[in-house]
Amino acid sequence: MTYEDIKILYEDNHLIVALKPQGVPSQSDSSGDEDMLSLLKAYVKDKYSKPGDAYLGLVHRLDRPTGGVMVFARTSKAAARLSDQIKDGTLQKRYLAVVTARPGEKRARLTHWLLKDGATNLVKVVPMTTDGAKKAVLDYNVVEDNDENGLYLVDVKLHTGRSHQIRVQMATIGCPIYGDVKYGKNQPNGAFSLWSYDLSFRHPTTDKLMSFRVFPPEKYPWTLFNLEKHIGIVKPRD
């Protein structure tokens, strides 16, 4: 993979908004595989003939199997201001997920305390008093049922950004992500169905509201649902 394989949604002197493919790490990890941060640094370096290592700030992450929209900062000032927006809730992310069971409530807020095991890269729900546990909060809304296939489309809004958060919290209520072999039992490999479809924030210098929405891949199980209705835009046609 090269940076030419990455779709750029927006760029200016302060930031880059790009579409992360599923299976690509947000930043370098032990796998040594190409990652979004390195690929976009190479893109900036080549496009703008930057000497040395081009600066690019990673202000938020997506799990490796999760695809969707991400924003990167081209200056340290932009990185700091976007990070502040994450802390105060101005920067907002929404996800679509296909889950393998219908939650008991159509919409609800989930609050758990999570602990990550660095050795296994697994996150689990633990008591609030557990040393190192971090509070995780999300809102979900079941937006479409496909009872024939036993699959359900859920819109998720994050209030915290914990590692594997949506995957663990949905699995904890008995509704694992379709294709999530890490947290769901008997899930099909290669069909992971969690997608960051909406990202909004204030531009770090102009304060203009920036909003981006992107469709998940046109493949099963996403094709079972009316995504245009739920995402609120018309899917681009080839």
Short mmCIF file of C-alpha atoms in Angstrom, two decimals:
data_model
loop_
_atom_site.label_atom_id
_atom_site.label_comp_id
_atom_site.label_asym_id
_atom_site.label_seq_id
_atom_site.Cartn_x
_atom_site.Cartn_y
_atom_site.Cartn_z
CA MET A 1 0.00 0.00 0.00
CA THR A 2 1.11 3.59 -0.75
CA TYR A 3 -0.41 6.95 0.08
CA GLU A 4 -1.99 6.92 -3.38
CA ASP A 5 -4.35 4.25 -2.02
CA ILE A 6 -5.64 6.64 0.68
CA LYS A 7 -8.63 8.82 -0.18
CA ILE A 8 -8.16 12.43 0.93
CA LEU A 9 -11.48 14.08 1.79
CA TYR A 10 -10.12 17.53 2.66
CA GLU A 11 -6.82 19.28 3.22
CA ASP A 12 -5.42 22.72 3.88
CA ASN A 13 -2.36 24.15 5.64
CA HIS A 14 -3.67 23.06 9.04
CA LEU A 15 -5.21 19.63 8.68
CA ILE A 16 -5.91 16.60 6.51
CA VAL A 17 -9.14 14.60 6.62
CA ALA A 18 -8.75 11.13 5.12
CA LEU A 19 -10.56 7.82 4.80
CA LYS A 20 -8.86 4.99 6.68
CA PRO A 21 -9.28 1.61 4.99
CA GLN A 22 -10.14 -1.35 7.18
CA GLY A 23 -7.12 -3.36 8.26
CA VAL A 24 -4.70 -0.42 8.20
CA PRO A 25 -3.28 0.66 11.60
CA SER A 26 -3.81 4.30 12.62
CA GLN A 27 -0.12 4.49 13.56
CA SER A 28 2.88 2.18 13.43
CA ASP A 29 2.69 -0.96 15.55
CA SER A 30 4.57 -4.20 16.10
CA SER A 31 3.24 -5.65 12.84
CA GLY A 32 5.41 -3.33 10.79
CA ASP A 33 2.54 -2.87 8.32
CA GLU A 34 1.97 0.44 6.58
CA ASP A 35 -0.06 2.77 8.78
CA MET A 36 -2.15 5.88 8.19
CA LEU A 37 0.18 8.31 9.94
CA SER A 38 3.28 7.17 8.04
CA LEU A 39 1.46 7.03 4.70
CA LEU A 40 0.07 10.55 5.07
CA LYS A 41 3.44 11.89 6.22
CA ALA A 42 4.91 10.51 3.00
CA TYR A 43 2.06 12.13 1.07
CA VAL A 44 2.74 15.56 2.63
CA LYS A 45 6.48 15.22 2.15
CA ASP A 46 6.13 14.38 -1.55
CA LYS A 47 3.31 16.77 -2.44
CA TYR A 48 4.83 19.80 -0.75
CA SER A 49 8.53 18.86 -1.22
CA LYS A 50 9.13 18.94 2.52
CA PRO A 51 12.75 18.37 3.55
CA GLY A 52 13.31 15.77 6.25
CA ASP A 53 10.41 14.24 8.15
CA ALA A 54 7.09 16.04 7.54
CA TYR A 55 5.08 16.90 10.66
CA LEU A 56 1.67 15.29 11.02
CA GLY A 57 -0.16 15.01 14.32
CA LEU A 58 -2.30 11.99 15.23
CA VAL A 59 -5.11 13.41 17.36
CA HIS A 60 -7.40 10.35 17.48
CA ARG A 61 -7.32 6.70 16.44
CA LEU A 62 -9.45 3.99 14.92
CA ASP A 63 -8.92 0.32 15.75
CA ARG A 64 -7.08 -1.50 13.00
CA PRO A 65 -10.14 -3.41 11.69
CA THR A 66 -12.34 -0.29 11.82
CA GLY A 67 -12.46 1.94 8.75
CA GLY A 68 -13.79 5.41 8.22
CA VAL A 69 -13.05 9.11 8.50
CA MET A 70 -10.08 10.51 10.44
CA VAL A 71 -8.54 13.97 10.88
CA PHE A 72 -4.80 14.64 11.15
CA ALA A 73 -3.12 17.92 12.17
CA ARG A 74 -0.50 19.50 9.93
CA THR A 75 0.78 21.84 12.64
CA SER A 76 1.41 21.45 16.36
CA LYS A 77 -1.04 24.31 17.05
CA ALA A 78 -3.78 22.52 15.11
CA ALA A 79 -2.99 19.28 16.95
CA ALA A 80 -3.31 20.99 20.34
CA ARG A 81 -6.60 22.66 19.42
CA LEU A 82 -8.12 19.49 17.99
CA SER A 83 -7.01 17.58 21.10
CA ASP A 84 -8.75 20.21 23.24
CA GLN A 85 -11.93 19.67 21.20
CA ILE A 86 -11.76 15.95 21.93
CA LYS A 87 -11.51 16.70 25.65
CA ASP A 88 -14.41 19.16 25.70
CA GLY A 89 -16.63 17.15 23.35
CA THR A 90 -16.61 19.60 20.44
CA LEU A 91 -15.02 17.00 18.17
CA GLN A 92 -17.68 14.34 17.72
CA LYS A 93 -17.52 10.89 16.12
CA ARG A 94 -20.37 8.64 15.10
CA TYR A 95 -20.18 5.04 14.02
CA LEU A 96 -22.38 2.54 12.27
CA ALA A 97 -22.18 -1.03 13.49
CA VAL A 98 -23.86 -4.24 12.43
CA VAL A 99 -24.53 -6.37 15.51
CA THR A 100 -25.62 -10.00 15.74
CA ALA A 101 -28.39 -9.57 18.30
CA ARG A 102 -30.99 -6.91 18.94
CA PRO A 103 -30.30 -4.91 22.11
CA GLY A 104 -33.01 -5.08 24.74
CA GLU A 105 -33.64 -1.35 24.40
CA LYS A 106 -33.90 0.41 21.03
CA ARG A 107 -31.72 3.22 22.31
CA ALA A 108 -29.71 3.60 25.48
CA ARG A 109 -26.54 4.92 27.07
CA LEU A 110 -23.93 2.36 28.08
CA THR A 111 -21.45 3.07 30.86
CA HIS A 112 -18.73 0.59 31.76
CA TRP A 113 -15.26 0.57 33.26
CA LEU A 114 -12.66 -0.94 30.95
CA LEU A 115 -9.20 -2.37 31.49
CA LYS A 116 -6.79 -3.22 28.69
CA ASP A 117 -4.34 -6.11 28.92
CA GLY A 118 -1.29 -4.93 27.00
CA ALA A 119 0.10 -8.45 26.67
CA THR A 120 -2.98 -9.87 24.93
CA ASN A 121 -4.36 -6.61 23.45
CA LEU A 122 -7.73 -7.51 24.94
CA VAL A 123 -10.05 -5.13 26.78
CA LYS A 124 -12.50 -6.31 29.42
CA VAL A 125 -15.21 -4.81 31.60
CA VAL A 126 -14.14 -4.58 35.24
CA PRO A 127 -15.46 -3.11 38.50
CA MET A 128 -15.10 0.66 38.82
CA THR A 129 -12.60 0.28 41.66
CA THR A 130 -10.17 -1.81 39.58
CA ASP A 131 -6.71 -0.26 39.42
CA GLY A 132 -6.15 1.26 35.98
CA ALA A 133 -9.79 0.99 34.87
CA LYS A 134 -11.11 3.76 32.60
CA LYS A 135 -14.70 4.94 32.30
CA ALA A 136 -16.31 4.30 28.90
CA VAL A 137 -19.58 5.92 27.80
CA LEU A 138 -21.50 5.64 24.53
CA ASP A 139 -25.02 6.14 23.21
CA TYR A 140 -26.49 3.66 20.76
CA ASN A 141 -29.63 3.65 18.65
CA VAL A 142 -30.94 0.65 16.69
CA VAL A 143 -31.83 2.27 13.35
CA GLU A 144 -32.77 -0.76 11.25
CA ASP A 145 -33.59 -4.44 11.80
CA ASN A 146 -32.88 -7.29 9.42
CA ASP A 147 -34.59 -10.09 11.30
CA GLU A 148 -34.31 -12.45 8.35
CA ASN A 149 -30.54 -12.51 8.73
CA GLY A 150 -30.51 -11.84 12.47
CA LEU A 151 -28.51 -8.63 12.00
CA TYR A 152 -29.18 -5.10 13.25
CA LEU A 153 -27.80 -1.71 12.23
CA VAL A 154 -26.82 0.45 15.17
CA ASP A 155 -25.76 4.10 15.24
CA VAL A 156 -23.22 4.79 17.99
CA LYS A 157 -22.07 8.09 19.45
CA LEU A 158 -18.95 7.99 21.58
CA HIS A 159 -18.53 10.15 24.66
CA THR A 160 -15.15 8.65 25.52
CA GLY A 161 -12.45 7.23 23.29
CA ARG A 162 -11.29 4.01 24.91
CA SER A 163 -9.46 1.24 23.11
CA HIS A 164 -11.89 -1.28 21.53
CA GLN A 165 -14.68 0.58 23.35
CA ILE A 166 -17.65 -0.01 21.03
CA ARG A 167 -16.65 -3.62 20.42
CA VAL A 168 -16.38 -4.44 24.12
CA GLN A 169 -19.43 -2.53 25.30
CA MET A 170 -21.74 -3.95 22.64
CA ALA A 171 -20.42 -7.48 23.24
CA THR A 172 -20.98 -7.02 26.97
CA ILE A 173 -24.73 -6.50 26.42
CA GLY A 174 -24.84 -9.60 24.23
CA CYS A 175 -24.69 -7.79 20.87
CA PRO A 176 -21.21 -8.31 19.40
CA ILE A 177 -20.11 -6.65 16.17
CA TYR A 178 -20.65 -8.87 13.14
CA GLY A 179 -17.29 -10.28 12.10
CA ASP A 180 -15.50 -9.35 15.35
CA VAL A 181 -13.59 -12.55 16.03
CA LYS A 182 -11.86 -10.98 19.05
CA TYR A 183 -14.97 -10.22 21.10
CA GLY A 184 -17.70 -12.27 19.45
CA LYS A 185 -18.14 -16.04 19.30
CA ASN A 186 -18.34 -17.86 15.95
CA GLN A 187 -18.01 -14.67 13.92
CA PRO A 188 -17.03 -14.83 10.22
CA ASN A 189 -13.47 -13.70 9.62
CA GLY A 190 -13.00 -10.80 7.20
CA ALA A 191 -16.46 -9.27 7.62
CA PHE A 192 -15.78 -6.86 10.50
CA SER A 193 -18.66 -4.37 10.53
CA LEU A 194 -17.82 -1.24 12.49
CA TRP A 195 -17.39 2.00 10.54
CA SER A 196 -16.62 5.59 11.52
CA TYR A 197 -19.08 7.33 9.21
CA ASP A 198 -19.33 10.82 10.71
CA LEU A 199 -16.74 13.24 12.06
CA SER A 200 -17.37 16.86 12.99
CA PHE A 201 -15.18 19.50 14.63
CA ARG A 202 -14.33 23.18 14.56
CA HIS A 203 -11.53 24.21 12.22
CA PRO A 204 -8.51 24.88 14.45
CA THR A 205 -7.86 28.37 13.03
CA THR A 206 -11.11 29.62 11.44
CA ASP A 207 -13.49 28.02 13.97
CA LYS A 208 -15.70 26.98 11.05
CA LEU A 209 -17.77 23.85 11.68
CA MET A 210 -16.35 21.00 9.58
CA SER A 211 -18.45 17.88 9.01
CA PHE A 212 -17.64 14.75 7.02
CA ARG A 213 -19.74 11.66 6.30
CA VAL A 214 -18.58 8.56 4.45
CA PHE A 215 -20.20 5.28 3.48
CA PRO A 216 -18.93 1.88 4.61
CA PRO A 217 -17.77 -0.62 1.95
CA GLU A 218 -20.43 -1.78 -0.47
CA LYS A 219 -20.39 -5.39 0.68
CA TYR A 220 -22.22 -7.78 2.99
CA PRO A 221 -23.60 -7.16 5.59
CA TRP A 222 -23.74 -3.40 4.91
CA THR A 223 -25.72 -4.03 1.73
CA LEU A 224 -28.61 -5.39 3.81
CA PHE A 225 -29.46 -1.91 5.09
CA ASN A 226 -30.70 1.44 3.77
CA LEU A 227 -27.49 3.34 4.47
CA GLU A 228 -28.43 6.46 2.51
CA LYS A 229 -31.41 6.95 4.81
CA HIS A 230 -29.38 6.61 7.99
CA ILE A 231 -26.26 8.47 6.91
CA GLY A 232 -28.38 11.26 5.46
CA ILE A 233 -26.53 11.74 2.18
CA VAL A 234 -26.74 10.16 -1.25
CA LYS A 235 -24.08 7.57 -1.99
CA PRO A 236 -21.79 8.69 -4.81
CA ARG A 237 -22.36 6.71 -8.00
CA ASP A 238 -19.52 5.51 -10.21
#
